[in-house]
C-alpha positions as a LaTeX table, in Angstrom:
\begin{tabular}{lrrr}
\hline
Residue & $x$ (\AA) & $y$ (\AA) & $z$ (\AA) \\
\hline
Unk1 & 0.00 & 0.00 & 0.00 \\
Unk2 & 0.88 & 3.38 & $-0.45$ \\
Unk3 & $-0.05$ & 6.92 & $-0.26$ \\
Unk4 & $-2.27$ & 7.63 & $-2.93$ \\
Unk5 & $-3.41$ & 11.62 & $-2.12$ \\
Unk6 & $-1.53$ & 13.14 & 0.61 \\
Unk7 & 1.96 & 13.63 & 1.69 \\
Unk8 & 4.03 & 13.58 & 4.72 \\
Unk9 & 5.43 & 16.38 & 4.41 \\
Unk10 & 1.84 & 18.70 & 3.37 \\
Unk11 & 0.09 & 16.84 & 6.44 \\
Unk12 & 2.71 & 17.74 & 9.03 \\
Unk13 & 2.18 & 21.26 & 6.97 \\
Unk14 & $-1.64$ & 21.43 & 7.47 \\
Unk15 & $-1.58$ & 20.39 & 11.27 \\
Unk16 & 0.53 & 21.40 & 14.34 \\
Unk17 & $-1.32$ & 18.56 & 16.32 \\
Unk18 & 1.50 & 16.36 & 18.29 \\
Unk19 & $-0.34$ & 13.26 & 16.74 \\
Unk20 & $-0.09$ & 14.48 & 13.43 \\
Unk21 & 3.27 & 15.37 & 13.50 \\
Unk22 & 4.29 & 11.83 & 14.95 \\
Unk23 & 3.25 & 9.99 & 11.61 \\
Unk24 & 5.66 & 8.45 & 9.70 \\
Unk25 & 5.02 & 7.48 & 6.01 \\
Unk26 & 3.70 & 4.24 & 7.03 \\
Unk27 & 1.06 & 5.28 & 10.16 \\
Unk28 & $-0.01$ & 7.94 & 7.39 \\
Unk29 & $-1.00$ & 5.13 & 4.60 \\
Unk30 & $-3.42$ & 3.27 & 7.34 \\
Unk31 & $-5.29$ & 6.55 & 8.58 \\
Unk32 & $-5.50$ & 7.94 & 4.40 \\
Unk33 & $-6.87$ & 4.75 & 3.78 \\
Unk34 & $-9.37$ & 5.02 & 5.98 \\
Unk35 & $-10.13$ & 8.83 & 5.95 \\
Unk36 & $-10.56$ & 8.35 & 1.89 \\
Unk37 & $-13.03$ & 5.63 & 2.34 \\
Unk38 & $-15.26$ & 7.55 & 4.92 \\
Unk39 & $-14.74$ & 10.10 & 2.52 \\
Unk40 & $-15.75$ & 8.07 & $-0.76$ \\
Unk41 & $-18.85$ & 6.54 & 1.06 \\
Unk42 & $-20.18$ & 10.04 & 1.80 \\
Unk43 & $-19.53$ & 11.57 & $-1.64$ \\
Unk44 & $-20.40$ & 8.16 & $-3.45$ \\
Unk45 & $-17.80$ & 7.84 & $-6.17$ \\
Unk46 & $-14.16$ & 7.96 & $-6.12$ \\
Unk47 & $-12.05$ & 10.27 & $-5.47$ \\
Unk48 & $-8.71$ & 8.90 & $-7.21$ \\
Unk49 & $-8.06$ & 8.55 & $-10.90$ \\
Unk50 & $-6.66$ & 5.48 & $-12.01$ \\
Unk51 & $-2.62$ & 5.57 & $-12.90$ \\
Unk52 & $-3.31$ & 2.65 & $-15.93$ \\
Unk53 & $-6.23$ & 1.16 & $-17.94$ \\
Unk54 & $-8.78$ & $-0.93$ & $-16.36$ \\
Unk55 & $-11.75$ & $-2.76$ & $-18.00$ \\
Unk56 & $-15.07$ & $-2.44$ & $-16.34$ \\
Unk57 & $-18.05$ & $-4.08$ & $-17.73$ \\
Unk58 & $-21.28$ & $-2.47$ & $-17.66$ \\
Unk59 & $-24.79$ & $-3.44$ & $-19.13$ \\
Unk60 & $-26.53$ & $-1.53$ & $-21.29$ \\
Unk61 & $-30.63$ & $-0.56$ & $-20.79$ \\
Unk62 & $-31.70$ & $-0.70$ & $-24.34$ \\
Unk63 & $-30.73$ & 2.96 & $-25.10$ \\
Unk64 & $-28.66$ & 4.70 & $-27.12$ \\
Unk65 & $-26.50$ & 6.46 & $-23.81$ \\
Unk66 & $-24.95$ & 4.10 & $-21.89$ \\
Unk67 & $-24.71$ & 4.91 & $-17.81$ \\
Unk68 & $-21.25$ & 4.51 & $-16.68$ \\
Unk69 & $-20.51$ & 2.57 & $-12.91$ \\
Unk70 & $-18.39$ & 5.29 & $-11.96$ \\
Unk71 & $-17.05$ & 8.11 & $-13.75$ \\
Unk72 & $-14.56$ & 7.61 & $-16.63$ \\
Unk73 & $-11.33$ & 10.21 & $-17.01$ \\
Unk74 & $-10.48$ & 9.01 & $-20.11$ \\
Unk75 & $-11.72$ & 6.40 & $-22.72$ \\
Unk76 & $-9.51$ & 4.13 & $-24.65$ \\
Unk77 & $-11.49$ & 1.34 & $-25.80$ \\
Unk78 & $-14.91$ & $-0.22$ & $-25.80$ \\
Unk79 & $-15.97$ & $-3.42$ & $-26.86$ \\
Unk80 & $-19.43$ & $-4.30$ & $-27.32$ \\
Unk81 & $-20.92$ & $-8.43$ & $-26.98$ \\
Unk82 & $-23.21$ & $-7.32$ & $-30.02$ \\
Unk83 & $-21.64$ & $-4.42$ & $-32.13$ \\
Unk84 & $-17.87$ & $-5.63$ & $-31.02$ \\
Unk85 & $-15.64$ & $-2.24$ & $-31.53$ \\
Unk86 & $-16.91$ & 0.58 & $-31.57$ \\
Unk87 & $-14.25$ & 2.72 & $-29.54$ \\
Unk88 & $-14.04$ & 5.33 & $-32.39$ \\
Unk89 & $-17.61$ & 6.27 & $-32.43$ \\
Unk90 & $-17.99$ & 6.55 & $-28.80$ \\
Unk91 & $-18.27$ & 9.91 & $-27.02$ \\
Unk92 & $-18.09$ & 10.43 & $-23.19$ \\
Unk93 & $-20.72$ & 13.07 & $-22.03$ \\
Unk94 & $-22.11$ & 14.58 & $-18.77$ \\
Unk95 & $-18.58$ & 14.76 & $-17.18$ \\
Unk96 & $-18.42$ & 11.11 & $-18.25$ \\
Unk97 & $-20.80$ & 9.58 & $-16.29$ \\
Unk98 & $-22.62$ & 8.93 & $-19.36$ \\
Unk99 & $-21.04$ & 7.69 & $-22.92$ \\
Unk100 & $-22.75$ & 7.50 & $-26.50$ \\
Unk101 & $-21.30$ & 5.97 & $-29.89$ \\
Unk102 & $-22.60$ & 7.73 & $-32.87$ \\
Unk103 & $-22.96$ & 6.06 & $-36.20$ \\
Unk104 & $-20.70$ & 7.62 & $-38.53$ \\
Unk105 & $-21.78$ & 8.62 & $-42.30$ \\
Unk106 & $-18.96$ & 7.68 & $-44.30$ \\
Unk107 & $-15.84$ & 8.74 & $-43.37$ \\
Unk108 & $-17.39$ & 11.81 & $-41.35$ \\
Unk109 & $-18.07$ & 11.96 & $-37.86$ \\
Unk110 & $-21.50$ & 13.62 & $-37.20$ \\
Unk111 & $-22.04$ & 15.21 & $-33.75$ \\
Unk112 & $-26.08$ & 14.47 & $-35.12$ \\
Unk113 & $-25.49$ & 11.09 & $-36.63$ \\
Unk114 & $-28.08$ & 8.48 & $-35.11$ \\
Unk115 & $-26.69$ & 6.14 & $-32.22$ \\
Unk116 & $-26.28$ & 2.81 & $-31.55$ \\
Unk117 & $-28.44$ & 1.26 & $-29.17$ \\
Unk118 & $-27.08$ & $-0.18$ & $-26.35$ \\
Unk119 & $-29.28$ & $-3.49$ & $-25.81$ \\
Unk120 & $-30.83$ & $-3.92$ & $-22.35$ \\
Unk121 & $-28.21$ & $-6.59$ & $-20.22$ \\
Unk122 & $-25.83$ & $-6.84$ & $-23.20$ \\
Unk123 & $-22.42$ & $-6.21$ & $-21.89$ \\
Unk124 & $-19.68$ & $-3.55$ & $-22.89$ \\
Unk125 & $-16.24$ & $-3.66$ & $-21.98$ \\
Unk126 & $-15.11$ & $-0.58$ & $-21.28$ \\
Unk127 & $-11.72$ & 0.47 & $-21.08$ \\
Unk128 & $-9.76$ & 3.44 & $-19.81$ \\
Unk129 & $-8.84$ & 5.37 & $-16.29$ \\
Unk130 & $-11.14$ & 5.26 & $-13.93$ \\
Unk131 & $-12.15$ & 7.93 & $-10.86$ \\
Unk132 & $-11.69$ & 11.55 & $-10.37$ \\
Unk133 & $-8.00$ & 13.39 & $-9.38$ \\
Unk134 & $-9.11$ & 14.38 & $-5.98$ \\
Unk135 & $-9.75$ & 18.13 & $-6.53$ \\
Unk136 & $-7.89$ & 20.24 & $-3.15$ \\
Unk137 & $-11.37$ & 20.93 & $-1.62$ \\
Unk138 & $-11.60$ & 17.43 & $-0.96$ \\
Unk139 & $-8.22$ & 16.84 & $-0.18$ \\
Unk140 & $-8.40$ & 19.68 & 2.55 \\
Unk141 & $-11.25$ & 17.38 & 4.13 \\
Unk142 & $-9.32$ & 14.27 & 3.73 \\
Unk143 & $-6.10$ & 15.65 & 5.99 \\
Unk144 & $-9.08$ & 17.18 & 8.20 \\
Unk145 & $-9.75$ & 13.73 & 8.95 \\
Unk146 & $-6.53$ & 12.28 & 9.07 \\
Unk147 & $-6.34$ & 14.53 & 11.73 \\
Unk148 & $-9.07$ & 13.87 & 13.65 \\
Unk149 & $-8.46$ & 9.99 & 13.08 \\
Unk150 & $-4.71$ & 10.39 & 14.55 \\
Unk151 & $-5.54$ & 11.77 & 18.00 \\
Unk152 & $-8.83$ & 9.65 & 17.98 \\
Unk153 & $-6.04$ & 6.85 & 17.82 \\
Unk154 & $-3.83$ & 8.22 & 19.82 \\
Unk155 & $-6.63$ & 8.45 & 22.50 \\
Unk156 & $-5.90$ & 5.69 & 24.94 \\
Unk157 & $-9.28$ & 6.13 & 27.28 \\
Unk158 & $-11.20$ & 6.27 & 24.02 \\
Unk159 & $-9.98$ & 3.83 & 22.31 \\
Unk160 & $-10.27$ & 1.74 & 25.05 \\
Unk161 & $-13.79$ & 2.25 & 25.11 \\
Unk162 & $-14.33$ & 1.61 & 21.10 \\
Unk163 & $-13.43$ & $-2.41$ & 21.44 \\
Unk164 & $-15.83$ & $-3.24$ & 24.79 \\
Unk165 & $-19.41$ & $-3.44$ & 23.73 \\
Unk166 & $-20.67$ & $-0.02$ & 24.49 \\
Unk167 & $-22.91$ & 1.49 & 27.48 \\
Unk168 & $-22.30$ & 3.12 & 30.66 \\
Unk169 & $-18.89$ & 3.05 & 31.80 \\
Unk170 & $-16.58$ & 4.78 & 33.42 \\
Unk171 & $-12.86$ & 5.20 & 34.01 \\
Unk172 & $-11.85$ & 7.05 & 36.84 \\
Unk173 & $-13.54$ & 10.05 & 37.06 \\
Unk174 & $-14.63$ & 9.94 & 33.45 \\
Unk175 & $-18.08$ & 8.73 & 32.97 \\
Unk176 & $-19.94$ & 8.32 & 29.87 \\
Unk177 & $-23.35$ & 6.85 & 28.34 \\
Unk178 & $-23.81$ & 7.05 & 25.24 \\
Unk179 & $-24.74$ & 4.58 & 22.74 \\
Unk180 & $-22.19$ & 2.95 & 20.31 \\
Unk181 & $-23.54$ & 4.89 & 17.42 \\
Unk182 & $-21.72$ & 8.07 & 18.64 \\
Unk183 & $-18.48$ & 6.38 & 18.94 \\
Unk184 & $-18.21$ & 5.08 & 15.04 \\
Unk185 & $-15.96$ & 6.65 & 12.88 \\
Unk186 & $-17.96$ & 8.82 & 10.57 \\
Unk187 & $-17.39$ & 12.03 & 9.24 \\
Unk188 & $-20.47$ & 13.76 & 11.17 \\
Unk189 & $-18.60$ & 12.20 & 14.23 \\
Unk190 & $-15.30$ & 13.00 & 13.29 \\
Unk191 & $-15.28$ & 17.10 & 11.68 \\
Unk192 & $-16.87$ & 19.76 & 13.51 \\
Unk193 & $-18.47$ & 21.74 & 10.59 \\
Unk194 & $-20.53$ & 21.34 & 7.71 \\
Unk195 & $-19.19$ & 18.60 & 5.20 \\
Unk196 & $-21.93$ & 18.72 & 2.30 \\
Unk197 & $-21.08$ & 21.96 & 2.25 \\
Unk198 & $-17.33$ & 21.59 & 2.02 \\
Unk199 & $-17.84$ & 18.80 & $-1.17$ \\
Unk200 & $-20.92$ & 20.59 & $-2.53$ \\
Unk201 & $-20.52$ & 19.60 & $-6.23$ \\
Unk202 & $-18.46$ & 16.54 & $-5.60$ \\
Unk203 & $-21.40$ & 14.24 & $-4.67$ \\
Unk204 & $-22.18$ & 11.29 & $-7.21$ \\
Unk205 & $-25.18$ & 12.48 & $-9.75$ \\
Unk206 & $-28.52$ & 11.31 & $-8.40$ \\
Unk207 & $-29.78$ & 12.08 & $-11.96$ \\
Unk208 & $-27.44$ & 12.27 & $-15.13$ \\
Unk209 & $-28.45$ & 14.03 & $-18.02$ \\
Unk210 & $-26.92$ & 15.01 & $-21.17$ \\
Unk211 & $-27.65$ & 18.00 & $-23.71$ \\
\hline
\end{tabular}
């Protein structure tokens, strides 16, 4: 495993915290790792772009746009069970979520050329780099909750209390009641401040349409 978003050197940068400036590159991996999947879940989608080509197969619904699994950075091939190659007449649109191939007239590309339909549960290999470069809004949130995950860590009393079953307890002086579901690591739990409003725009499309 390695780091796949943030740096040493720029978390030690973004926080003065003792915990934070204990990491090493290795403690760093584990809590990016799991800051960028709290992260993911909440946005729905990813928020890395794939370094090489990978093939993901997706169905199509019987139209002419195909809806992509996740969103695709770049397209370099697509391969169809039923039309077999058509990588050169495929567009990506919508911010490529969505990708259509368009029937070419000759040797001419039209941008209003009819479309191939897609056949509902046919497969199409699709082929290319997957994900989004994580834009710096979102990496601002992810060292926000490295943070927070480092001195949750480096907690001893609360930790402590994360791996017994949850209720009343107390430990010393320190008393507490409350029920496990305040004690997971989420990002309401975590960050002290609005986080929909930090990755406003970054969310997964509920609805994708193209023009």
């Amino acid at each position: 495993m390695a780091l796949q978003i943030l740096t040493l050197a720029d978390m030690k940068a973004h926080s003065s915290l003792a915990e934070v400036q204990a990491l090493t590159d290795s403690t760093l991996e584990l809590l990016e790792a799991q800051g960028l999947d709290l992260l993911e879940a909440e946005v729905g989608r990813r928020l890395t772009l794939d370094g090489v080509d990978s093939a993901v197969v997706a169905y199509g619904d019987g139209l002419s746009l195909l809806r992509l699994p996740e969103r695709l950075g770049t397209l370099t091939t697509v391969v169809s069970e039923t039309l077999g190659d058509v990588t050169s007449s495929c567009v990506l649109l919508a911010d490529g979520w969505l990708m259509k191939a368009r029937v070419s007239v000759g040797f001419v590309f039209e941008p209003d050329a009819p479309a191939y339909t897609f056949s509902e549960g046919v497969a199409v290999t699709i082929t290319g780099k997957w994900g989004l470069a994580c834009p710096a809004r979102a990496q601002r949130v992810l060292m926000d909750l490295v943070e927070a995950l480092a001195v949750r860590k480096g907690n001893e009393v609360s930790r402590r209390d994360e791996v017994m079953p949850w209720g009343a307890v107390s430990d010393g002086g320190l008393q507490a009641s409350r029920d496990s579901g305040h004690r997971e690591a989420t990002l309401e739990n975590l960050l002290r401040y609005d986080v929909k409003a930090r990755l406003r725009g970054l969310y997964r499309p509920a609805r994708v349409v193209a023009v």
